[in-house]
mmCIF file of C-alpha atoms and ligand atoms in Angstrom:
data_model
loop_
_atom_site.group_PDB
_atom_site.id
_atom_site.type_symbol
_atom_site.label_atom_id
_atom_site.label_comp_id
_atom_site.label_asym_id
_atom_site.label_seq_id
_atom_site.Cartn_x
_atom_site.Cartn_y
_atom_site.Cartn_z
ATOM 1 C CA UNK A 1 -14.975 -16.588 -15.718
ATOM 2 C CA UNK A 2 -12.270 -19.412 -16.303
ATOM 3 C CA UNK A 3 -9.642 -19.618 -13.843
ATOM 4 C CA UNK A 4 -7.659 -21.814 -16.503
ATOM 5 C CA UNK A 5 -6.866 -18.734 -18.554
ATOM 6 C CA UNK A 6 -5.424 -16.443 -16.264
ATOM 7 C CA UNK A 7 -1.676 -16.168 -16.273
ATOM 8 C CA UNK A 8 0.381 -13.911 -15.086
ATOM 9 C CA UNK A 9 3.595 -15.961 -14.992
ATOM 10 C CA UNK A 10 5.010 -14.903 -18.380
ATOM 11 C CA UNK A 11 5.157 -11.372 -17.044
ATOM 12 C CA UNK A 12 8.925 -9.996 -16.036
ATOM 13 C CA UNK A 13 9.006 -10.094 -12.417
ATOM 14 C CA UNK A 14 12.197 -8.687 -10.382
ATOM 15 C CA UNK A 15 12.716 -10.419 -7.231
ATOM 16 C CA UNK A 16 13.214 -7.314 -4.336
ATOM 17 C CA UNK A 17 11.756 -8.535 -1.269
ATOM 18 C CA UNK A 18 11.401 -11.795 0.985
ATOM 19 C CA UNK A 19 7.868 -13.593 0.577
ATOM 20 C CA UNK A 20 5.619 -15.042 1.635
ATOM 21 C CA UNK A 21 5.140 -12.407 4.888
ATOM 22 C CA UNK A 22 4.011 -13.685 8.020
ATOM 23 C CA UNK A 23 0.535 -13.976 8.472
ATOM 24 C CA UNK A 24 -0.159 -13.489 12.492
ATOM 25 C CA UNK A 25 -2.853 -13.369 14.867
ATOM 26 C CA UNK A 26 -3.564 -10.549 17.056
ATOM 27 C CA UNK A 27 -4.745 -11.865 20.275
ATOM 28 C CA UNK A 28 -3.747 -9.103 22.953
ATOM 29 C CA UNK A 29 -5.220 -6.419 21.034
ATOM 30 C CA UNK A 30 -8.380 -8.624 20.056
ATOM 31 C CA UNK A 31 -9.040 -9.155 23.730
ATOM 32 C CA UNK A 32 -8.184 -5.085 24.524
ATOM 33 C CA UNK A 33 -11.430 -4.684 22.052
ATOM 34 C CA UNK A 34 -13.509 -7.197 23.693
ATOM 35 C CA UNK A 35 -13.644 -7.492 19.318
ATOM 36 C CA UNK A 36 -13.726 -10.555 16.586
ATOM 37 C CA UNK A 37 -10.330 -12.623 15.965
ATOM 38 C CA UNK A 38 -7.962 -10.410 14.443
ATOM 39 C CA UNK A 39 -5.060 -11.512 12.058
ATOM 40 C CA UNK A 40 -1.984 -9.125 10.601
ATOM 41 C CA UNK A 41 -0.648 -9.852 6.886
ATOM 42 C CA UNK A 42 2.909 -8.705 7.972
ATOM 43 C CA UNK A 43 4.051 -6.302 4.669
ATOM 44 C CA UNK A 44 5.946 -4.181 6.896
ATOM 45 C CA UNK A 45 8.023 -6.732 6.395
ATOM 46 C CA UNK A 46 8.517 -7.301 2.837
ATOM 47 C CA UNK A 47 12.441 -7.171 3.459
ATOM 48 C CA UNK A 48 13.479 -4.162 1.314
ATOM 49 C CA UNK A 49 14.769 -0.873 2.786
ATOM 50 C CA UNK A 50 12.651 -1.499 5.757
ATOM 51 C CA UNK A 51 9.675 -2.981 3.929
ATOM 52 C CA UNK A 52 6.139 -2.514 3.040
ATOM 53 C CA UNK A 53 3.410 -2.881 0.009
ATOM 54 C CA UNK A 54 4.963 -1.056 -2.939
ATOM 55 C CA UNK A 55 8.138 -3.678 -2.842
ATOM 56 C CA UNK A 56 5.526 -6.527 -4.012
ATOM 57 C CA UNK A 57 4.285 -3.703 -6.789
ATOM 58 C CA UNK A 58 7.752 -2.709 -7.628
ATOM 59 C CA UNK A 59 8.957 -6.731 -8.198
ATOM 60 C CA UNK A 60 6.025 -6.486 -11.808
ATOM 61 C CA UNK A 61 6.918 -2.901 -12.390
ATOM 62 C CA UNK A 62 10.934 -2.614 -12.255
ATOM 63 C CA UNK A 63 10.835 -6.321 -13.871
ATOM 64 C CA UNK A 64 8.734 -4.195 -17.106
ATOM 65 C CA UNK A 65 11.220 -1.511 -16.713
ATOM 66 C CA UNK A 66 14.234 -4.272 -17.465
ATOM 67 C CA UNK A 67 12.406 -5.566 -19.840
ATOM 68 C CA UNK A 68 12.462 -2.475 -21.522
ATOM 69 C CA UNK A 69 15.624 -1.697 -21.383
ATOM 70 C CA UNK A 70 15.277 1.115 -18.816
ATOM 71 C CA UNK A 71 18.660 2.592 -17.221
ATOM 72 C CA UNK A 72 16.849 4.881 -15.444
ATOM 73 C CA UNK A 73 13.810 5.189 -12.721
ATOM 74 C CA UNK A 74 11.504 7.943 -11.846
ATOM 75 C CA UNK A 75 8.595 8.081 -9.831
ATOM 76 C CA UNK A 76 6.593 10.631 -7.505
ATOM 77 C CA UNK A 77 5.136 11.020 -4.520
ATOM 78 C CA UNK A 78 4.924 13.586 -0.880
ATOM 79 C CA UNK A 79 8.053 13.883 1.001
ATOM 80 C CA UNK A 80 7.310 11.121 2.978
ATOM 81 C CA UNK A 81 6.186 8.539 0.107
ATOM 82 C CA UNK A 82 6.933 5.210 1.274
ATOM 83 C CA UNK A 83 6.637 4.136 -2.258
ATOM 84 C CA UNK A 84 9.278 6.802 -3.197
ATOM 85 C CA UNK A 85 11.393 5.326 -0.732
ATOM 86 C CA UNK A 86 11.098 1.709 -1.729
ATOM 87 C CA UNK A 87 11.495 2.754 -5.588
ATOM 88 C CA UNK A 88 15.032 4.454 -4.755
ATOM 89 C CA UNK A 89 16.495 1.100 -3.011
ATOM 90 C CA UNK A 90 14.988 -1.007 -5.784
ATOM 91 C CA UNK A 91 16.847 1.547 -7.979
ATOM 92 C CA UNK A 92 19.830 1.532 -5.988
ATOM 93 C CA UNK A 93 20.133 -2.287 -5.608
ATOM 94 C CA UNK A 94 19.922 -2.836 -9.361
ATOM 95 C CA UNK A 95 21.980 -0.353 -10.474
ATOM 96 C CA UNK A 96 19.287 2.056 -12.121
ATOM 97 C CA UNK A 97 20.101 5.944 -11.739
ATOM 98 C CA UNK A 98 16.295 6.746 -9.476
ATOM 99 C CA UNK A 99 14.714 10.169 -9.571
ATOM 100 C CA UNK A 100 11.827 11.345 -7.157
ATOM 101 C CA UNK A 101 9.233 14.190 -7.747
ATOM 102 C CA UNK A 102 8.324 15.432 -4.378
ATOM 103 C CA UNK A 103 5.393 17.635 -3.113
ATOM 104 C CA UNK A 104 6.526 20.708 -1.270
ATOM 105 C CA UNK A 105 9.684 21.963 -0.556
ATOM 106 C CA UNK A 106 13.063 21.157 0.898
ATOM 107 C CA UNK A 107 12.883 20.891 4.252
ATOM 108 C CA UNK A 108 15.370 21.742 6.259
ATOM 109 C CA UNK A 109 16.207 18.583 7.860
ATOM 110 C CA UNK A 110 15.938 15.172 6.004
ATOM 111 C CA UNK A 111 14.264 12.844 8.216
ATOM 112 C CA UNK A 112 12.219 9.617 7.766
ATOM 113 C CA UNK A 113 11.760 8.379 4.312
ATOM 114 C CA UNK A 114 13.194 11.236 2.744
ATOM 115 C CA UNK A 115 16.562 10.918 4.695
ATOM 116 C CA UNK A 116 16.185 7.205 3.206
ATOM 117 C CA UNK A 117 15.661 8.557 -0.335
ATOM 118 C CA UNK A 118 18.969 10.346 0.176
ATOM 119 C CA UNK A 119 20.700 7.640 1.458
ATOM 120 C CA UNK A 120 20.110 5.566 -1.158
ATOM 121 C CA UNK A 121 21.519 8.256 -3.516
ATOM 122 C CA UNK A 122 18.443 9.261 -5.581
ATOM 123 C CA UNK A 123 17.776 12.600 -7.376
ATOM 124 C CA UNK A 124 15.345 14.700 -5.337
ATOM 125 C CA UNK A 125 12.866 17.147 -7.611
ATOM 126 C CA UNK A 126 10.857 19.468 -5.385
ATOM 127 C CA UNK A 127 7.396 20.167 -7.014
ATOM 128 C CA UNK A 128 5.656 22.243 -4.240
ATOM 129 C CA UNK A 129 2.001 21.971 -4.581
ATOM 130 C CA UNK A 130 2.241 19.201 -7.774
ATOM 131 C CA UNK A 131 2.214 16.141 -5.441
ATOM 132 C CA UNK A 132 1.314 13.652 -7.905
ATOM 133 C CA UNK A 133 3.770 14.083 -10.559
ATOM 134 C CA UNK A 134 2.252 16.454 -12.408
ATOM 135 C CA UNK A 135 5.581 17.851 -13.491
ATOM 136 C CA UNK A 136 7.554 13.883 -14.334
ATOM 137 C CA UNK A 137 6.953 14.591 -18.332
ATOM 138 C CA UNK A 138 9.231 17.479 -18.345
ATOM 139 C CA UNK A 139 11.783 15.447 -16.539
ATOM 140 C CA UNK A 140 11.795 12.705 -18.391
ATOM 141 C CA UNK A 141 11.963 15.033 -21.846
ATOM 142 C CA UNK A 142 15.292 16.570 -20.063
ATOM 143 C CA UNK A 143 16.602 12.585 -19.092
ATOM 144 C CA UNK A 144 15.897 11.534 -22.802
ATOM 145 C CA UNK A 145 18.161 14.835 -24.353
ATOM 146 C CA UNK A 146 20.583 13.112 -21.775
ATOM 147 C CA UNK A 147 20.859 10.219 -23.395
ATOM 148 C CA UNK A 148 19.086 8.167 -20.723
ATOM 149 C CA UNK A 149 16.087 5.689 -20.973
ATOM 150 C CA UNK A 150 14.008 6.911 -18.451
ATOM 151 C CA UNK A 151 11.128 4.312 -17.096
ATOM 152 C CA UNK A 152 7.868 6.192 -15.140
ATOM 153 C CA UNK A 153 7.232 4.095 -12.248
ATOM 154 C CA UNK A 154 3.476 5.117 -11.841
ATOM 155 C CA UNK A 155 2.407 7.474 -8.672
ATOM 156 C CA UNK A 156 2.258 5.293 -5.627
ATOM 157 C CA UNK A 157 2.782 2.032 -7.964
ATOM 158 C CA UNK A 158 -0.791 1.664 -8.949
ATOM 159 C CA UNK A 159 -0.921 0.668 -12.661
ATOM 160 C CA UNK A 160 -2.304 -2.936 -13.892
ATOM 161 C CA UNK A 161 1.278 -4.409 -12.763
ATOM 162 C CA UNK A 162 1.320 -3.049 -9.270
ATOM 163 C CA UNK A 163 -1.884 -4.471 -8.894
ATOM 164 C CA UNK A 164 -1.282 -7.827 -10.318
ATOM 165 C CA UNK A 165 1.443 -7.558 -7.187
ATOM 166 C CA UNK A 166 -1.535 -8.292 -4.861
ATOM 167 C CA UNK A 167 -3.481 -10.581 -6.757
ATOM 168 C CA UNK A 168 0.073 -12.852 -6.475
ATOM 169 C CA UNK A 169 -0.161 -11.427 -2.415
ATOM 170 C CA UNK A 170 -4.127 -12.699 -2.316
ATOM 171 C CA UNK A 171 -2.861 -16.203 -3.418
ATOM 172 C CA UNK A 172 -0.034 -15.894 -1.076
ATOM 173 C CA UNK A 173 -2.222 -15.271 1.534
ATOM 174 C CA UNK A 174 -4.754 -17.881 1.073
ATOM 175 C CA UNK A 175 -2.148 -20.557 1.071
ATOM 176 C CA UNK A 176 -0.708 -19.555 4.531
ATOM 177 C CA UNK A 177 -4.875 -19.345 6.062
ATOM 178 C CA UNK A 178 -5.510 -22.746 4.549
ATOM 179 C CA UNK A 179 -2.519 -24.008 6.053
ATOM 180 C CA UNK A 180 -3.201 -22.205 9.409
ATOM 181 C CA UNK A 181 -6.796 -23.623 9.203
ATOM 182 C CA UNK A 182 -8.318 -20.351 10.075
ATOM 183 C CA UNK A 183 -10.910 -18.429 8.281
ATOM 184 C CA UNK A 184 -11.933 -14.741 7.431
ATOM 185 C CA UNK A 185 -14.848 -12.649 6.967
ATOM 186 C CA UNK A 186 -12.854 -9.085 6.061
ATOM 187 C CA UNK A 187 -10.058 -7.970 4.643
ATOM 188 C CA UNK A 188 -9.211 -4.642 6.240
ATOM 189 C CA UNK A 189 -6.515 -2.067 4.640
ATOM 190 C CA UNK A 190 -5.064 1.702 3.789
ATOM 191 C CA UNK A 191 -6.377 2.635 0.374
ATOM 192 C CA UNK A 192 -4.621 5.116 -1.062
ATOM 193 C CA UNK A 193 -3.284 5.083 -4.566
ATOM 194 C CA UNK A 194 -5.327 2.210 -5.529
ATOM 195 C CA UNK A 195 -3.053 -0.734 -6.677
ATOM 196 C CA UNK A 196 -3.365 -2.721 -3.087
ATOM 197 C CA UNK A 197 -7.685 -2.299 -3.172
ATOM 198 C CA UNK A 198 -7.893 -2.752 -6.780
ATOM 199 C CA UNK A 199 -5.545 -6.294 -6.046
ATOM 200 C CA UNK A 200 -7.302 -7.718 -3.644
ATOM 201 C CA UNK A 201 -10.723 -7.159 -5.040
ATOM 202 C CA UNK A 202 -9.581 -9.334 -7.936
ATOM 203 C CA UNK A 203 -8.116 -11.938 -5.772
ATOM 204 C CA UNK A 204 -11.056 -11.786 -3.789
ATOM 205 C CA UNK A 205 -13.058 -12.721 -7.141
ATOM 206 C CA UNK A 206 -10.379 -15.202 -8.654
ATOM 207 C CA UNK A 207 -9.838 -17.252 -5.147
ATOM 208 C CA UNK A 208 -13.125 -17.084 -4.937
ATOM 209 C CA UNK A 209 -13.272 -16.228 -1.646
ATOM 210 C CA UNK A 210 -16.095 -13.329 -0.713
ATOM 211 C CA UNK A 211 -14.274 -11.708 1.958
ATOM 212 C CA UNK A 212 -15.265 -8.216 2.431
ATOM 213 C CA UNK A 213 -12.685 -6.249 0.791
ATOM 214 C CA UNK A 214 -12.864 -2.817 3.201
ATOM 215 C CA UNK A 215 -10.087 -0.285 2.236
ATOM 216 C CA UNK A 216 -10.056 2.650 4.367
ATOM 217 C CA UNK A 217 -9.597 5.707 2.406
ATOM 218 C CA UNK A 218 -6.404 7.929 3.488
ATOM 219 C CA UNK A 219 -6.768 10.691 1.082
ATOM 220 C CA UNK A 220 -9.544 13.434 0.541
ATOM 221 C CA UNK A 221 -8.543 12.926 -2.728
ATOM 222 C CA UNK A 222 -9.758 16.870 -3.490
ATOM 223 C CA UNK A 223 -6.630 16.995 -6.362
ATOM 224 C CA UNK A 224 -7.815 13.889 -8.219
ATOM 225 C CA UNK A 225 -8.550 13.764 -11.710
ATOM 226 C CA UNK A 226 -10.757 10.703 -11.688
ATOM 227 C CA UNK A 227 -13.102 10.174 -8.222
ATOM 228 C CA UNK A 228 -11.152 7.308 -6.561
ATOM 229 C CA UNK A 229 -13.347 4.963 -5.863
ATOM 230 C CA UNK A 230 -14.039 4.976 -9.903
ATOM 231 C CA UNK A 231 -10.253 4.686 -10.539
ATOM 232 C CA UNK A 232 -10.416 1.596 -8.091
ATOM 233 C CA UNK A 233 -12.974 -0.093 -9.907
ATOM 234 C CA UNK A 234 -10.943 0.690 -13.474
ATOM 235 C CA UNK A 235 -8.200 -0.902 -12.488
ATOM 236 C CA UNK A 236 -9.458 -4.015 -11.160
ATOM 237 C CA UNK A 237 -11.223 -4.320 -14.825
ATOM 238 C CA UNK A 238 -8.019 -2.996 -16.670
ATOM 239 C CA UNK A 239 -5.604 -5.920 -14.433
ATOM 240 C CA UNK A 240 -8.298 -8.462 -14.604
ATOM 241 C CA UNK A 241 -7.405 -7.751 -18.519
ATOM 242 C CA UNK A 242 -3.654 -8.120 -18.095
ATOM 243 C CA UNK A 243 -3.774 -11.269 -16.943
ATOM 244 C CA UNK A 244 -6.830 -12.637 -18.840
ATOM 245 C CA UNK A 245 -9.247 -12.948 -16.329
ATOM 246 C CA UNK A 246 -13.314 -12.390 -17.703
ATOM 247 C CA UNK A 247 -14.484 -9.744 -14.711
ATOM 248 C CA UNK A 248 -16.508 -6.530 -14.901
ATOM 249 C CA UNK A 249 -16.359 -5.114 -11.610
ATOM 250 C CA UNK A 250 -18.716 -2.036 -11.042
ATOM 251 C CA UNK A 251 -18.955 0.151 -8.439
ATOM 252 C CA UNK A 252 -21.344 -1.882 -6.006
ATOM 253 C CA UNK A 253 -18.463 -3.883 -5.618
ATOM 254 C CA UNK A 254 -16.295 -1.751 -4.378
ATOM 255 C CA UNK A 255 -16.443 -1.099 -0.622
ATOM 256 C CA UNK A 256 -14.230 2.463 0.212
ATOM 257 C CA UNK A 257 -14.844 3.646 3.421
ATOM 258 C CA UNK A 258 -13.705 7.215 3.701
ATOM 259 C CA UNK A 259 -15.265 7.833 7.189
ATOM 260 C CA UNK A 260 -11.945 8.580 8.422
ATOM 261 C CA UNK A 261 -10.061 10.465 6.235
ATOM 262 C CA UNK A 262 -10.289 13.686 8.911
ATOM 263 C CA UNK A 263 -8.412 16.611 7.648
ATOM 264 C CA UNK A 264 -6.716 15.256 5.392
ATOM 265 C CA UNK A 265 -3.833 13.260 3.854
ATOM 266 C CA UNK A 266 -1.166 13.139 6.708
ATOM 267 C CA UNK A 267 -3.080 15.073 9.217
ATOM 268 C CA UNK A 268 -2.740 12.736 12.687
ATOM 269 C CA UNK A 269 -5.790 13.183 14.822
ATOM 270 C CA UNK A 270 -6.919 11.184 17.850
ATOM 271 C CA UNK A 271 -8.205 8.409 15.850
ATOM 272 C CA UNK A 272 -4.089 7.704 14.242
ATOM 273 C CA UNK A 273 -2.822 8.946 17.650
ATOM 274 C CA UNK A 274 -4.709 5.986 19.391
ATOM 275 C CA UNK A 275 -4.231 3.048 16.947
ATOM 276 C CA UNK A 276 -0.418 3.497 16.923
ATOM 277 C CA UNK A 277 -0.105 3.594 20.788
ATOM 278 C CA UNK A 278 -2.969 0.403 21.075
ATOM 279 C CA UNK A 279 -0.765 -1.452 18.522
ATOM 280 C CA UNK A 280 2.321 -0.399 19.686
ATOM 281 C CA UNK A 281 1.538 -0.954 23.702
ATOM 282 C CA UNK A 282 -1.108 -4.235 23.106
ATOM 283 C CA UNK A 283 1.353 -6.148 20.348
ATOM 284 C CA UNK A 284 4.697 -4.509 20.243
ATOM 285 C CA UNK A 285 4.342 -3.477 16.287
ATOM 286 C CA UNK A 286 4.475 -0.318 14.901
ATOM 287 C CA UNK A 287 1.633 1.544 12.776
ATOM 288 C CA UNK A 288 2.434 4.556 11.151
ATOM 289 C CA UNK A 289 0.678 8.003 11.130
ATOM 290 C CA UNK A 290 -0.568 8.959 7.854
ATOM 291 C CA UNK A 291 -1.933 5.256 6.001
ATOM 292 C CA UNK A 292 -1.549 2.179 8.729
ATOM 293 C CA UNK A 293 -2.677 4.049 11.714
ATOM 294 C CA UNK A 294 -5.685 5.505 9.974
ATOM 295 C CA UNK A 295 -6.682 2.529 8.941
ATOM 296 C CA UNK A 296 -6.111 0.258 12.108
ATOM 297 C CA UNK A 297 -7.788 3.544 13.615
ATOM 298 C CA UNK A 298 -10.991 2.698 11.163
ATOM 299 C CA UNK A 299 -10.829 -1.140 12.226
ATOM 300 C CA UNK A 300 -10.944 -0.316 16.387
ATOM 301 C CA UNK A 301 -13.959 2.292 15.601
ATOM 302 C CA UNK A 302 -15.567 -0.446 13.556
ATOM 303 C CA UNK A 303 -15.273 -2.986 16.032
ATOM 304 C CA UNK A 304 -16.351 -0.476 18.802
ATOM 305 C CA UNK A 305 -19.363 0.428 17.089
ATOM 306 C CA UNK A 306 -20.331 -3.055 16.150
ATOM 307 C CA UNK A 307 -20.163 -2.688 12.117
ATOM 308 C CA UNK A 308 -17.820 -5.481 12.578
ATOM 309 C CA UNK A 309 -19.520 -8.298 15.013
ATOM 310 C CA UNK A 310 -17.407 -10.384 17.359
ATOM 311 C CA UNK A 311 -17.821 -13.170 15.749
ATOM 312 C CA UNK A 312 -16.391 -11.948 12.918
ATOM 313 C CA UNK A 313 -12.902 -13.138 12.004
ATOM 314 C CA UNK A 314 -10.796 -9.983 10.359
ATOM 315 C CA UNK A 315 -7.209 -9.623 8.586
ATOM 316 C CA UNK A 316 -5.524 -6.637 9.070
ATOM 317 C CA UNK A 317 -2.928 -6.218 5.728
ATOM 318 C CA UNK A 318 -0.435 -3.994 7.415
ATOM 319 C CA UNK A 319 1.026 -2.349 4.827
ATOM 320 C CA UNK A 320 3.960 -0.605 6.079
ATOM 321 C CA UNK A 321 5.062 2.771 6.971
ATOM 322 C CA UNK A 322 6.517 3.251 10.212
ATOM 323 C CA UNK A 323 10.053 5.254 8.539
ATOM 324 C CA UNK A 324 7.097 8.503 8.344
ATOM 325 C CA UNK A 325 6.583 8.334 12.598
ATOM 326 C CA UNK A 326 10.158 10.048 13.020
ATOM 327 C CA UNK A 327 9.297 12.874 10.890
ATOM 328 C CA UNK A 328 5.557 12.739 12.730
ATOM 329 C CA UNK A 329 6.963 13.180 15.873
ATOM 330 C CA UNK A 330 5.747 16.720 16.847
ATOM 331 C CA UNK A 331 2.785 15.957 15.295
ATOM 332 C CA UNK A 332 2.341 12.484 17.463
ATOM 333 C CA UNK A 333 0.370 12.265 21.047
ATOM 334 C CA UNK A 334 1.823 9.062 22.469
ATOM 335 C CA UNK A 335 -0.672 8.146 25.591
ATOM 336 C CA UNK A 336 -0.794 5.104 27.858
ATOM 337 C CA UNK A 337 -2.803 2.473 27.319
ATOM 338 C CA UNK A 338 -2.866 1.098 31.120
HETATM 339 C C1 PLP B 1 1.146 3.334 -0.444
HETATM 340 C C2 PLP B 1 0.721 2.886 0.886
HETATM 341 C C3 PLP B 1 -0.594 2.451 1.133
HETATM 342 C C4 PLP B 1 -1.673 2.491 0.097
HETATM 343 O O1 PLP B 1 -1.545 1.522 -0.904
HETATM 344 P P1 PLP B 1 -2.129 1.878 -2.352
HETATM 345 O O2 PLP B 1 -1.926 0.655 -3.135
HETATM 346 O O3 PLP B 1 -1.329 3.036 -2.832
HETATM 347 O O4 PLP B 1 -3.564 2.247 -2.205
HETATM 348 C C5 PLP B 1 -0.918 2.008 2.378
HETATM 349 N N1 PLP B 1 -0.003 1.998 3.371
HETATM 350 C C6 PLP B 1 1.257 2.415 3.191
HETATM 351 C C7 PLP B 1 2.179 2.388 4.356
HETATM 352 C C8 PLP B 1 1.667 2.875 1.942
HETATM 353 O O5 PLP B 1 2.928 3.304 1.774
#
């Protein structure tokens, strides 16, 4: 592989959030676990509409949309998409008319991201059990006999741009840990759509770096066309592409663990219950029920059972969330952790 010809720099980037994000350390809940050093890349914070990881995908993919001349935005995702919220204030602050395909139906009360979604003045499509914007082609056919240039942000931002977003994170991040003077052995996440995993693998292989790259899988992914963990692996190859980088990632690179997907894509169990309360009563920060709570859920089990050794040294990439834990909150068991 030579470094020398990747570049990415040429491609139309929108500026939407505040980078770099902190990178902190995790002490209080690291001693809780009697567990390895833990640090936390902070993109709950990303700075737009209350942050998280799709705001670093949306600065490559809105950028292409300009580029293209797009007027309007539409993307999909479930009523409480986090992506779907961040697309509608990228929309909003720009000036692009933003429509969202939703799974399900209207609920009666707007709360979380979807109230968000509203406030930022989007059009809502309900698509009941098509939660992955199964029906965005006939939209954008009835936006185009409108006169409007419709652009289709991809579902949860995961095309070769979105995940170019956290190859440009992975080099963020390895400037703040060399300045920091610390050092890591994993790389812990919520994989979901794909972009984030299929990023860091590749910055993982251009930093040269050999963390281990663990997403924890939120989604049964029973609905999907393509088995994730081979759509993962795709799109590492197809962005390593993009930006002229000579990889051929296969699937014994990948590392997916789906040990904790439970019932199912936004169904809170003990495991979510537990990591937001730990994280929340140990660190004062907030982890949210369906992706960042699973996820920090997977890291305490890991640590507890000893996969990961105390003298490991682990990042947490906390990738947002925490609007969906107000419309959770009859589904949330918040317990003292003495
Ligand atoms: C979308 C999302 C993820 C998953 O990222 P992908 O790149 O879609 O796999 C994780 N956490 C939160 C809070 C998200 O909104």
């Amino acid at each position: 592989m030579k470094n020398a010809d990747i570049n990415y720099a040429d491609l139309p980037r929108e500026l939407l959030g505040f980078f770099p994000t902190p990178l902190i350390e995790l002490t209080k809940l690291s001693q809780k676990l009697d567990g390895p050093k833990i640090f936390m890349k902070r993109d709950d914070n990303t700075g737009l509409a209350l942050g998280g990881n799709k705001t670093r995908k949306l600065e490559y993919i809105i950028g292409d949309a300009l580029a293209q001349g797009a007027d309007t935005i539409i993307t999909a995702g479930a009523a409480q998409s986090n992506h779907c919220r961040q697309t509608a204030a990228a929309a909003a602050s720009l000036g692009l008319e933003c429509h969202l395909v939703l799974g399900g139906q209207e609920p009666n009360h707007a709360n979380g991201n979807l109230l968000l979604d509203k406030i930022f003045g989007c059009h809502i499509h309900w698509a009941g059990s098509n939660r992955k914007g199964e029906d965005i082609p006939k939209i954008v056919e009835q936006l185009k006999k409108e006169g409007k240039k419709p652009y289709i942000v991809p579902y949860g931002g995961s095309n070769e741009r979105g995940a170019l977003a956290f190859v440009e994170a992975f080099r963020e991040l390895e400037s703040q840990r060399q300045s920091m003077n610390i050092s890591l052995t994993h790389i812990i996440f919520a994989s979901s759509s794909g972009g984030t995993h299929a990023g860091l693998m590749l910055g993982n292989k251009i930093f040269n770096t050999a963390y281990q790259i663990v997403g924890i899988n939120i989604d049964k992914g029973e609905t999907d066309k393509v088995p994730f963990d081979q759509y993962i692996v795709a799109l590492a190859n197809s962005t390593a592409t993009l930006i002229g980088a000579e990889y051929d990632f296969s699937a014994s690179d990948l590392i997916l663990n789906s040990d904790y997907v439970g019932e199912g894509y936004g169904v809170i169990g003990t495991l979510e219950n537990e990591a937001i309360a730990m994280t929340a009563q140990t660190e004062g920060i907030l982890v949210d029920p369906v992706y960042t709570g699973r996820a920090m859920g997977g890291l305490i089990d890991m640590i507890r059972s000893g996969k990961i050794k105390k003298t490991d040294s682990v990042l947490f990439w906390h990738t947002g969330g925490a609007p969906a834990l107000f419309a959770y909150a009859d589904n949330l068991e918040v317990t003292q952790q003495n």
